[in-house]
Each structure stands twice: as structure tokens, then as C-alpha cells.
């Protein structure tokens, strides 16, 4: 969890909003393809709401440059709410 914000009023506490960042890693020989496959599996689980969150949607997706040769990473950022 990168951050969370709670909607609050004088009478109640509403939803909590979380920004969650997930990193998918893979290494050679098929590192890039495996990394993308893993990221797709994660996206499917999040998009079909197979989580404990009330709702989640993808806010960002990007490839990351790694220092170690043969390592691949895809970063997925999600906004999630729970009650």
C-alpha cells in the first residue's frame, strides 16, 4: 500500500481508499514474456474483483528498467476501496 485516505464526516466513516502498487518480476530466458503473463494474471484477478477490496481499478501500468541484466519488472498501480 502506497497511501490510504479515509472519507470521514461528523457522523460516519465511509469508504477507505488505498493506492496499491504491485510489481511483477521475471528473469530470462523468457523473462519479458513471463513478466507480462504474470502481470496479466494479476490484472485479471484485480479486474474481476477477486480480492477483499470492495472495488479496484487499474490506475497505471508501466515497464520498469532493472539494473540486473535479464530481470524484467512490470509495475501495476491500483486504486482500491473498502468499506
XYZ file of N, CA, C and O in Angstrom:
332
model
N 0.862 -1.173 0.000
C 0.000 0.000 0.000
C 0.901 1.228 0.000
O 1.759 1.383 0.861
N 0.673 2.089 -0.985
C 1.446 3.325 -1.082
C 0.816 4.413 -0.230
O 1.497 5.171 0.442
N -0.515 4.500 -0.278
C -1.213 5.513 0.509
C -2.634 5.053 0.776
O -3.143 4.163 0.105
N -3.244 5.656 1.780
C -4.666 5.414 2.008
C -5.307 6.669 2.564
O -4.688 7.441 3.271
N -6.575 6.865 2.176
C -7.347 8.030 2.596
C -8.693 7.518 3.066
O -9.300 6.659 2.450
N -9.157 8.070 4.175
C -10.443 7.661 4.721
C -11.428 8.809 4.565
O -11.133 9.945 4.940
N -12.587 8.525 3.956
C -13.653 9.525 3.851
C -14.353 9.611 5.201
O -14.914 8.628 5.676
N -14.331 10.787 5.815
C -14.873 10.936 7.166
C -15.801 12.150 7.214
O -15.548 13.169 6.589
N -16.877 12.021 7.974
C -17.734 13.171 8.285
C -17.933 13.183 9.804
O -17.371 12.355 10.509
N -18.784 14.058 10.289
C -19.026 14.115 11.733
C -19.818 12.913 12.229
O -19.739 12.551 13.396
N -20.602 12.298 11.342
C -21.483 11.216 11.759
C -20.994 9.820 11.420
O -21.461 8.854 11.997
N -20.069 9.692 10.457
C -19.733 8.349 9.990
C -18.365 8.311 9.332
O -17.798 9.326 8.971
N -17.867 7.120 9.196
C -16.672 6.859 8.403
C -17.134 6.065 7.194
O -17.764 5.025 7.334
N -16.838 6.571 6.043
C -17.291 5.932 4.815
C -16.225 4.960 4.322
O -15.632 4.226 5.092
N -15.986 4.989 3.045
C -15.020 4.093 2.422
C -13.585 4.511 2.712
O -13.308 5.681 2.941
N -12.703 3.527 2.688
C -11.282 3.811 2.715
C -10.737 3.566 1.329
O -11.049 2.569 0.693
N -9.942 4.518 0.855
C -9.338 4.429 -0.466
C -7.845 4.131 -0.310
O -7.157 4.798 0.455
N -7.383 3.111 -1.022
C -5.984 2.718 -0.984
C -5.376 2.809 -2.374
O -6.029 2.462 -3.352
N -4.146 3.245 -2.435
C -3.380 3.125 -3.672
C -2.386 1.995 -3.444
O -1.552 2.049 -2.553
N -2.525 0.946 -4.244
C -1.713 -0.257 -4.099
C -0.822 -0.393 -5.325
O -1.289 -0.259 -6.459
N 0.463 -0.650 -5.097
C 1.397 -0.857 -6.205
C 1.899 -2.295 -6.161
O 2.391 -2.758 -5.142
N 1.725 -2.985 -7.297
C 2.145 -4.374 -7.413
C 3.255 -4.469 -8.451
O 3.123 -3.905 -9.539
N 4.322 -5.175 -8.122
C 5.417 -5.382 -9.071
C 5.457 -6.845 -9.473
O 5.473 -7.730 -8.616
N 5.491 -7.083 -10.771
C 5.597 -8.435 -11.318
C 7.006 -8.592 -11.872
O 7.451 -7.778 -12.685
N 7.707 -9.636 -11.421
C 9.099 -9.851 -11.798
C 9.251 -11.161 -12.563
O 8.534 -12.121 -12.313
N 10.222 -11.191 -13.455
C 10.595 -12.428 -14.139
C 12.037 -12.290 -14.617
O 12.562 -11.194 -14.766
N 12.672 -13.434 -14.842
C 14.067 -13.475 -15.274
C 14.166 -14.317 -16.536
O 13.310 -15.144 -16.812
N 15.247 -14.096 -17.307
C 15.489 -14.871 -18.541
C 15.334 -16.352 -18.308
O 15.376 -16.796 -17.179
N 15.135 -17.164 -19.322
C 15.289 -16.886 -20.753
C 14.060 -16.259 -21.397
O 14.191 -15.550 -22.380
N 12.861 -16.482 -20.909
C 11.676 -15.835 -21.484
C 11.149 -14.783 -20.521
O 9.947 -14.648 -20.325
N 12.050 -14.024 -19.951
C 11.701 -13.100 -18.880
C 10.622 -12.101 -19.212
O 9.672 -11.939 -18.463
N 10.745 -11.418 -20.342
C 9.769 -10.381 -20.675
C 8.390 -10.983 -20.878
O 7.397 -10.462 -20.361
N 8.308 -12.095 -21.605
C 7.020 -12.749 -21.839
C 6.423 -13.264 -20.532
O 5.227 -13.137 -20.285
N 7.265 -13.857 -19.680
C 6.788 -14.365 -18.387
C 6.318 -13.236 -17.476
O 5.329 -13.372 -16.754
N 7.026 -12.121 -17.518
C 6.641 -10.963 -16.714
C 5.270 -10.446 -17.154
O 4.408 -10.168 -16.329
N 5.076 -10.334 -18.458
C 3.784 -9.872 -18.975
C 2.669 -10.865 -18.674
O 1.537 -10.471 -18.380
N 2.978 -12.153 -18.740
C 1.981 -13.175 -18.421
C 1.563 -13.092 -16.955
O 0.376 -13.174 -16.622
N 2.544 -12.935 -16.073
C 2.244 -12.790 -14.652
C 1.416 -11.525 -14.403
O 0.434 -11.552 -13.656
N 1.795 -10.426 -15.047
C 1.044 -9.171 -14.885
C -0.399 -9.344 -15.362
O -1.335 -8.832 -14.736
N -0.601 -10.076 -16.439
C -1.960 -10.312 -16.944
C -2.784 -11.122 -15.939
O -3.972 -10.852 -15.729
N -2.156 -12.094 -15.302
C -2.843 -12.890 -14.277
C -3.260 -12.001 -13.100
O -4.388 -12.106 -12.599
N -2.371 -11.118 -12.681
C -2.674 -10.194 -11.583
C -3.803 -9.252 -11.990
O -4.753 -9.036 -11.231
N -3.722 -8.703 -13.199
C -4.773 -7.785 -13.671
C -6.125 -8.478 -13.740
O -7.139 -7.894 -13.366
N -6.146 -9.713 -14.193
C -7.403 -10.453 -14.265
C -8.016 -10.622 -12.879
O -9.212 -10.398 -12.683
N -7.195 -10.995 -11.912
C -7.696 -11.164 -10.541
C -8.215 -9.840 -9.975
O -9.282 -9.798 -9.359
N -7.487 -8.762 -10.203
C -7.910 -7.464 -9.683
C -9.142 -6.941 -10.422
O -10.072 -6.427 -9.798
N -9.165 -7.079 -11.744
C -10.278 -6.545 -12.526
C -11.573 -7.313 -12.298
O -12.658 -6.761 -12.411
N -11.484 -8.590 -11.982
C -12.683 -9.381 -11.708
C -13.071 -9.336 -10.240
O -13.924 -10.073 -9.788
N -12.401 -8.464 -9.500
C -12.689 -8.249 -8.082
C -12.525 -9.522 -7.255
O -13.336 -9.809 -6.382
N -11.503 -10.273 -7.539
C -11.198 -11.465 -6.747
C -10.264 -11.094 -5.599
O -9.271 -11.752 -5.341
N -10.598 -10.026 -4.931
C -9.808 -9.526 -3.811
C -10.748 -9.253 -2.646
O -11.962 -9.356 -2.777
N -10.193 -8.851 -1.539
C -11.029 -8.499 -0.384
C -11.490 -7.042 -0.452
O -12.254 -6.593 0.390
N -11.036 -6.294 -1.459
C -11.481 -4.915 -1.609
C -12.907 -4.869 -2.151
O -13.340 -5.765 -2.864
N -13.612 -3.795 -1.837
C -14.965 -3.603 -2.356
C -14.921 -3.417 -3.872
O -15.719 -3.995 -4.605
N -13.988 -2.603 -4.331
C -13.795 -2.383 -5.768
C -12.345 -1.968 -6.004
O -11.714 -1.370 -5.137
N -11.836 -2.319 -7.172
C -10.463 -1.952 -7.538
C -10.429 -1.626 -9.023
O -11.101 -2.273 -9.818
N -9.649 -0.606 -9.392
C -9.432 -0.342 -10.813
C -7.979 0.047 -11.035
O -7.327 0.622 -10.168
N -7.485 -0.291 -12.226
C -6.091 -0.026 -12.560
C -5.912 1.450 -12.863
O -6.593 2.008 -13.711
N -4.983 2.085 -12.173
C -4.702 3.497 -12.379
C -3.499 3.699 -13.300
O -3.427 4.710 -13.998
N -2.564 2.733 -13.316
C -1.359 2.883 -14.126
C -0.701 1.524 -14.323
O -0.853 0.622 -13.500
N 0.033 1.420 -15.421
C 0.801 0.210 -15.729
C 2.033 0.642 -16.502
O 1.940 1.438 -17.432
N 3.202 0.141 -16.085
C 4.422 0.526 -16.789
C 5.505 -0.532 -16.636
O 5.530 -1.273 -15.652
N 6.377 -0.579 -17.627
C 7.564 -1.420 -17.548
C 8.623 -0.651 -16.777
O 8.722 0.572 -16.887
N 9.406 -1.368 -15.993
C 10.475 -0.738 -15.223
C 11.819 -1.220 -15.745
O 11.963 -2.365 -16.164
N 12.794 -0.351 -15.721
C 14.151 -0.702 -16.132
C 14.896 -1.229 -14.919
O 14.917 -0.592 -13.865
N 15.488 -2.399 -15.086
C 16.227 -3.021 -13.993
C 17.729 -2.964 -14.266
O 18.166 -3.038 -15.407
N 18.501 -2.841 -13.208
C 19.953 -2.786 -13.332
C 20.510 -4.158 -13.683
O 21.409 -4.288 -14.497
N 19.955 -5.197 -13.066
C 20.455 -6.554 -13.300
C 20.018 -7.047 -14.680
O 18.813 -7.062 -14.977
N 20.961 -7.469 -15.518
C 20.599 -7.965 -16.849
C 19.695 -9.194 -16.757
O 19.872 -10.050 -15.896
N 18.712 -9.247 -17.639
C 17.827 -10.405 -17.681
C 16.658 -10.347 -16.723
O 15.807 -11.229 -16.729
N 16.585 -9.316 -15.884
C 15.451 -9.156 -14.970
C 14.450 -8.197 -15.599
O 14.823 -7.181 -16.170
N 13.181 -8.547 -15.494
C 12.123 -7.719 -16.046
C 11.086 -7.459 -14.962
O 10.808 -8.335 -14.145
N 10.535 -6.238 -14.976
C 9.518 -5.881 -13.977
C 8.448 -5.035 -14.635
O 8.724 -4.143 -15.427
N 7.227 -5.332 -14.295
C 6.082 -4.518 -14.708
C 5.411 -4.044 -13.429
O 5.167 -4.829 -12.516
N 5.140 -2.746 -13.362
C 4.531 -2.147 -12.178
C 3.066 -1.853 -12.479
O 2.742 -1.238 -13.494
N 2.188 -2.311 -11.601
C 0.745 -2.078 -11.714
C 0.296 -1.262 -10.508
O 0.544 -1.647 -9.365
N -0.329 -0.140 -10.772
C -0.895 0.687 -9.699
C -2.409 0.561 -9.735
O -3.024 0.689 -10.803
N -3.000 0.296 -8.584
C -4.450 0.158 -8.467
C -4.988 1.083 -7.393
O -4.333 1.327 -6.370
N -6.172 1.607 -7.646
C -6.928 2.330 -6.633
C -7.979 1.347 -6.127
O -8.706 0.736 -6.917
N -8.032 1.167 -4.831
C -8.917 0.169 -4.218
C -9.727 0.840 -3.115
O -9.233 1.718 -2.415
N -10.963 0.379 -2.975
C -11.834 0.889 -1.914
C -12.372 -0.282 -1.104
O -12.643 -1.353 -1.637
N -12.521 -0.019 0.180
C -13.203 -0.985 1.041
C -14.032 -0.221 2.036
O -13.766 0.932 2.335
N -15.038 -0.872 2.531
C -15.948 -0.233 3.472
C -15.660 -0.684 4.867
O -15.239 -1.760 5.109
